[in-house]
Amino acid sequence: MSGEAYLTLMSALPHLGDLFTAKESPCSGYKLATRLKMLSQEDAELLSEIENLLQWSHNPITLRDAEILSRAKKLLPRLQEKSELLAETVDNRLEQRTVLAAMRRRQRGDIAPPTDSLWGYGRWLKHIARYWNEPTFRLEGVYPWLSEAEQLLREDATVELDHLLLRSKWEYLGYIGEGHYFDFEAVVIYVLRWNIINRWTGYSGKAAAVRFTNLVADGFMGLPK
């Protein structure tokens, strides 16, 4: 797509506003999907793959870690060719998901890290194993919200933890979006933030707690994404 096409698309999308003061989504899912039809087939397919990898609501609860890792390995090389920023974004989200999944395993009573290499993703696997008995695996310097997340997990405060993770993702996407207003990166960041605000405005604490409790897999699927 040309820069002018991205400009036209982004100009047609409503302003998202602030996450926690929003009462409703800035536009319906149907309206968003209609606007996104302006994307080229290549861009539309790439966006769909990113969403399917990162948005837990887009996947069945039976989806296993090995399948998520397989999807990531297929997507990231292609994404790097298109946008290093978006590749880093996906990489960062999967690594954070791995840290949180490790916390959940330990909170359940696992006295040692998993030996199966398919349980997680990214650069922190050996680091997590080394510091398994540290509350935040000594990664609070990398993820400042991790100490609060660990405490909320210990307290079984599922709703509060979900809020914390939503806020963290919202702020991260806002940060990396600086300087990207009318390009493919801007479109992807907008859609990922729309997913967050749509989830927030349709939020049900009871439903979130039930969903959290029913997540029975060990790894990536062990926490809301």
Short mmCIF file of C-alpha atoms in Angstrom, two decimals:
data_model
loop_
_atom_site.label_atom_id
_atom_site.label_comp_id
_atom_site.label_asym_id
_atom_site.label_seq_id
_atom_site.Cartn_x
_atom_site.Cartn_y
_atom_site.Cartn_z
CA MET A 1 0.00 0.00 0.00
CA SER A 2 1.08 3.55 -0.63
CA GLY A 3 1.55 6.16 2.07
CA GLU A 4 -1.51 7.94 0.75
CA ALA A 5 -3.62 4.79 1.19
CA TYR A 6 -2.53 4.43 4.81
CA LEU A 7 -3.30 8.12 5.34
CA THR A 8 -6.81 7.63 3.97
CA LEU A 9 -7.39 4.55 6.16
CA MET A 10 -6.10 6.05 9.39
CA SER A 11 -8.07 9.25 8.78
CA ALA A 12 -11.24 7.14 8.53
CA LEU A 13 -10.71 5.53 11.94
CA PRO A 14 -12.11 7.28 15.05
CA HIS A 15 -9.82 8.46 17.82
CA LEU A 16 -9.43 5.78 20.49
CA GLY A 17 -9.24 8.10 23.48
CA ASP A 18 -8.20 6.98 26.97
CA LEU A 19 -8.53 3.34 28.01
CA PHE A 20 -9.92 3.47 31.54
CA THR A 21 -12.27 6.41 31.04
CA ALA A 22 -13.89 4.91 27.95
CA LYS A 23 -17.52 3.83 28.31
CA GLU A 24 -17.79 2.20 24.91
CA SER A 25 -15.60 1.29 21.97
CA PRO A 26 -14.95 4.18 19.57
CA CYS A 27 -16.40 2.05 16.79
CA SER A 28 -17.98 -1.38 16.43
CA GLY A 29 -16.05 -4.43 15.34
CA TYR A 30 -18.10 -4.49 12.16
CA LYS A 31 -17.26 -0.89 11.35
CA LEU A 32 -13.57 -1.47 12.06
CA ALA A 33 -13.54 -4.56 9.83
CA THR A 34 -15.23 -2.55 7.07
CA ARG A 35 -12.56 0.15 7.26
CA LEU A 36 -9.79 -2.44 7.25
CA LYS A 37 -10.99 -3.75 3.90
CA MET A 38 -8.96 -0.86 2.51
CA LEU A 39 -5.80 -2.82 3.33
CA SER A 40 -4.00 -4.76 0.64
CA GLN A 41 -4.39 -8.53 0.81
CA GLU A 42 -0.81 -8.90 2.05
CA ASP A 43 -1.29 -6.35 4.84
CA ALA A 44 -4.67 -7.79 5.81
CA GLU A 45 -3.25 -11.31 6.10
CA LEU A 46 -0.28 -10.13 8.15
CA LEU A 47 -2.53 -8.16 10.51
CA SER A 48 -4.77 -11.20 10.95
CA GLU A 49 -1.80 -13.39 11.84
CA ILE A 50 -0.57 -10.86 14.41
CA GLU A 51 -4.00 -10.69 16.03
CA ASN A 52 -4.38 -14.47 16.06
CA LEU A 53 -1.02 -14.80 17.78
CA LEU A 54 -1.45 -12.06 20.38
CA GLN A 55 -5.15 -11.84 21.17
CA TRP A 56 -6.25 -14.69 23.45
CA SER A 57 -9.91 -14.11 22.59
CA HIS A 58 -9.15 -15.01 18.96
CA ASN A 59 -8.07 -18.53 19.89
CA PRO A 60 -9.78 -21.63 21.29
CA ILE A 61 -8.94 -22.50 24.88
CA THR A 62 -7.57 -25.85 23.60
CA LEU A 63 -4.77 -24.17 21.64
CA ARG A 64 -1.46 -25.56 22.87
CA ASP A 65 1.91 -23.93 23.46
CA ALA A 66 3.60 -25.83 20.63
CA GLU A 67 1.10 -24.41 18.13
CA ILE A 68 1.64 -20.86 19.40
CA LEU A 69 5.41 -21.27 19.10
CA SER A 70 5.01 -22.69 15.61
CA ARG A 71 2.91 -19.70 14.57
CA ALA A 72 5.45 -17.29 16.02
CA LYS A 73 8.36 -18.92 14.21
CA LYS A 74 6.50 -18.70 10.91
CA LEU A 75 5.31 -15.12 11.40
CA LEU A 76 8.35 -13.33 12.79
CA PRO A 77 10.73 -13.69 9.80
CA ARG A 78 8.04 -12.32 7.48
CA LEU A 79 7.19 -9.58 9.92
CA GLN A 80 10.82 -8.53 10.23
CA GLU A 81 10.92 -7.96 6.49
CA LYS A 82 7.86 -5.73 6.76
CA SER A 83 8.56 -3.92 10.04
CA GLU A 84 11.25 -4.44 12.67
CA LEU A 85 9.12 -2.44 15.11
CA LEU A 86 6.18 -4.83 14.83
CA ALA A 87 8.48 -7.86 15.00
CA GLU A 88 9.93 -6.48 18.24
CA THR A 89 6.41 -5.83 19.52
CA VAL A 90 5.32 -9.42 18.93
CA ASP A 91 8.58 -10.69 20.39
CA ASN A 92 8.13 -8.54 23.50
CA ARG A 93 4.54 -9.66 24.05
CA LEU A 94 5.43 -13.35 23.80
CA GLU A 95 8.35 -12.93 26.19
CA GLN A 96 6.14 -11.20 28.74
CA ARG A 97 3.58 -13.97 28.34
CA THR A 98 6.33 -16.50 29.09
CA VAL A 99 7.34 -14.68 32.29
CA LEU A 100 3.73 -14.59 33.48
CA ALA A 101 3.19 -18.24 32.61
CA ALA A 102 6.29 -19.14 34.64
CA MET A 103 4.89 -17.22 37.61
CA ARG A 104 1.63 -19.11 37.33
CA ARG A 105 3.44 -22.46 37.24
CA ARG A 106 5.42 -21.57 40.33
CA GLN A 107 2.34 -20.24 42.11
CA ARG A 108 0.64 -23.58 41.42
CA GLY A 109 3.48 -25.33 43.22
CA ASP A 110 6.03 -26.23 40.56
CA ILE A 111 9.30 -26.34 42.50
CA ALA A 112 11.49 -26.26 39.39
CA PRO A 113 11.23 -24.70 35.94
CA PRO A 114 9.90 -26.80 33.06
CA THR A 115 12.41 -28.90 31.17
CA ASP A 116 10.29 -28.93 28.01
CA SER A 117 11.63 -26.25 25.64
CA LEU A 118 8.15 -25.75 24.21
CA TRP A 119 6.68 -24.28 27.38
CA GLY A 120 7.83 -20.72 26.66
CA TYR A 121 9.40 -18.31 24.24
CA GLY A 122 12.35 -15.98 23.95
CA ARG A 123 15.50 -14.82 25.61
CA TRP A 124 14.42 -15.20 29.25
CA LEU A 125 13.97 -18.98 29.44
CA LYS A 126 17.43 -19.73 30.88
CA HIS A 127 17.28 -16.62 33.06
CA ILE A 128 13.93 -17.71 34.51
CA ALA A 129 15.32 -21.18 35.21
CA ARG A 130 18.34 -19.70 36.98
CA TYR A 131 16.26 -17.43 39.21
CA TRP A 132 13.20 -19.65 39.58
CA ASN A 133 12.90 -19.00 43.32
CA GLU A 134 13.13 -15.21 43.02
CA PRO A 135 9.68 -13.53 43.18
CA THR A 136 10.06 -11.78 39.81
CA PHE A 137 12.94 -13.87 38.41
CA ARG A 138 15.03 -10.68 38.74
CA LEU A 139 13.22 -9.18 35.76
CA GLU A 140 11.49 -6.29 37.49
CA GLY A 141 14.07 -3.95 35.96
CA VAL A 142 12.92 -5.05 32.51
CA TYR A 143 9.20 -5.13 33.35
CA PRO A 144 8.46 -2.55 36.09
CA TRP A 145 4.90 -3.86 36.58
CA LEU A 146 6.12 -7.37 37.36
CA SER A 147 6.33 -6.96 41.15
CA GLU A 148 2.70 -5.88 41.32
CA ALA A 149 1.67 -8.69 38.98
CA GLU A 150 3.44 -11.26 41.17
CA GLN A 151 1.67 -9.96 44.27
CA LEU A 152 -1.75 -9.99 42.59
CA LEU A 153 -1.15 -13.53 41.35
CA ARG A 154 -0.26 -14.68 44.86
CA GLU A 155 -3.46 -13.05 46.16
CA ASP A 156 -5.51 -14.69 43.39
CA ALA A 157 -6.69 -11.20 42.45
CA THR A 158 -7.55 -12.18 38.88
CA VAL A 159 -9.58 -9.12 37.97
CA GLU A 160 -6.97 -6.69 39.29
CA LEU A 161 -4.23 -8.62 37.51
CA ASP A 162 -6.17 -8.47 34.26
CA HIS A 163 -6.50 -4.70 34.67
CA LEU A 164 -2.77 -4.36 35.28
CA LEU A 165 -1.91 -6.34 32.16
CA LEU A 166 -4.37 -4.36 30.04
CA ARG A 167 -2.87 -1.08 31.23
CA SER A 168 0.68 -2.29 30.62
CA LYS A 169 -0.11 -3.37 27.05
CA TRP A 170 -2.04 -0.15 26.35
CA GLU A 171 0.81 2.05 27.52
CA TYR A 172 3.44 0.03 25.65
CA LEU A 173 1.54 0.28 22.38
CA GLY A 174 1.10 4.00 22.91
CA TYR A 175 4.83 4.39 23.46
CA ILE A 176 5.94 2.48 20.37
CA GLY A 177 3.28 4.21 18.30
CA GLU A 178 4.94 7.60 18.68
CA GLY A 179 6.03 8.73 15.25
CA HIS A 180 3.83 6.21 13.42
CA TYR A 181 0.62 7.83 12.26
CA PHE A 182 0.02 6.91 8.63
CA ASP A 183 1.79 3.60 7.94
CA PHE A 184 1.27 -0.12 8.44
CA GLU A 185 2.67 0.10 11.96
CA ALA A 186 0.03 2.69 12.82
CA VAL A 187 -2.73 0.41 11.54
CA VAL A 188 -1.55 -2.60 13.54
CA ILE A 189 -1.05 -0.57 16.72
CA TYR A 190 -4.51 0.95 16.31
CA VAL A 191 -6.12 -2.48 15.93
CA LEU A 192 -4.26 -3.95 18.91
CA ARG A 193 -5.28 -0.96 21.05
CA TRP A 194 -8.85 -1.21 19.77
CA ASN A 195 -8.90 -4.83 20.95
CA ILE A 196 -7.81 -3.69 24.40
CA ILE A 197 -10.35 -0.89 24.67
CA ASN A 198 -13.10 -3.13 23.30
CA ARG A 199 -12.28 -5.70 25.95
CA TRP A 200 -12.24 -3.03 28.66
CA THR A 201 -15.56 -1.42 27.68
CA GLY A 202 -17.25 -4.81 27.52
CA TYR A 203 -15.60 -5.90 30.73
CA SER A 204 -17.22 -8.36 33.09
CA GLY A 205 -15.21 -9.06 36.21
CA LYS A 206 -17.12 -12.29 36.85
CA ALA A 207 -16.56 -13.52 33.31
CA ALA A 208 -12.87 -12.64 33.52
CA ALA A 209 -12.47 -14.60 36.74
CA VAL A 210 -14.25 -17.63 35.27
CA ARG A 211 -12.14 -17.48 32.12
CA PHE A 212 -8.98 -17.22 34.21
CA THR A 213 -9.96 -20.17 36.38
CA ASN A 214 -10.82 -22.36 33.41
CA LEU A 215 -7.47 -21.88 31.66
CA VAL A 216 -6.02 -25.29 32.35
CA ALA A 217 -2.98 -25.38 30.08
CA ASP A 218 0.42 -24.71 31.63
CA GLY A 219 2.27 -22.28 29.43
CA PHE A 220 1.27 -19.44 27.15
CA MET A 221 -2.40 -20.20 27.73
CA GLY A 222 -1.87 -20.09 31.47
CA LEU A 223 -2.77 -16.41 31.74
CA PRO A 224 -5.03 -14.04 29.85
CA LYS A 225 -3.16 -12.49 26.97
#
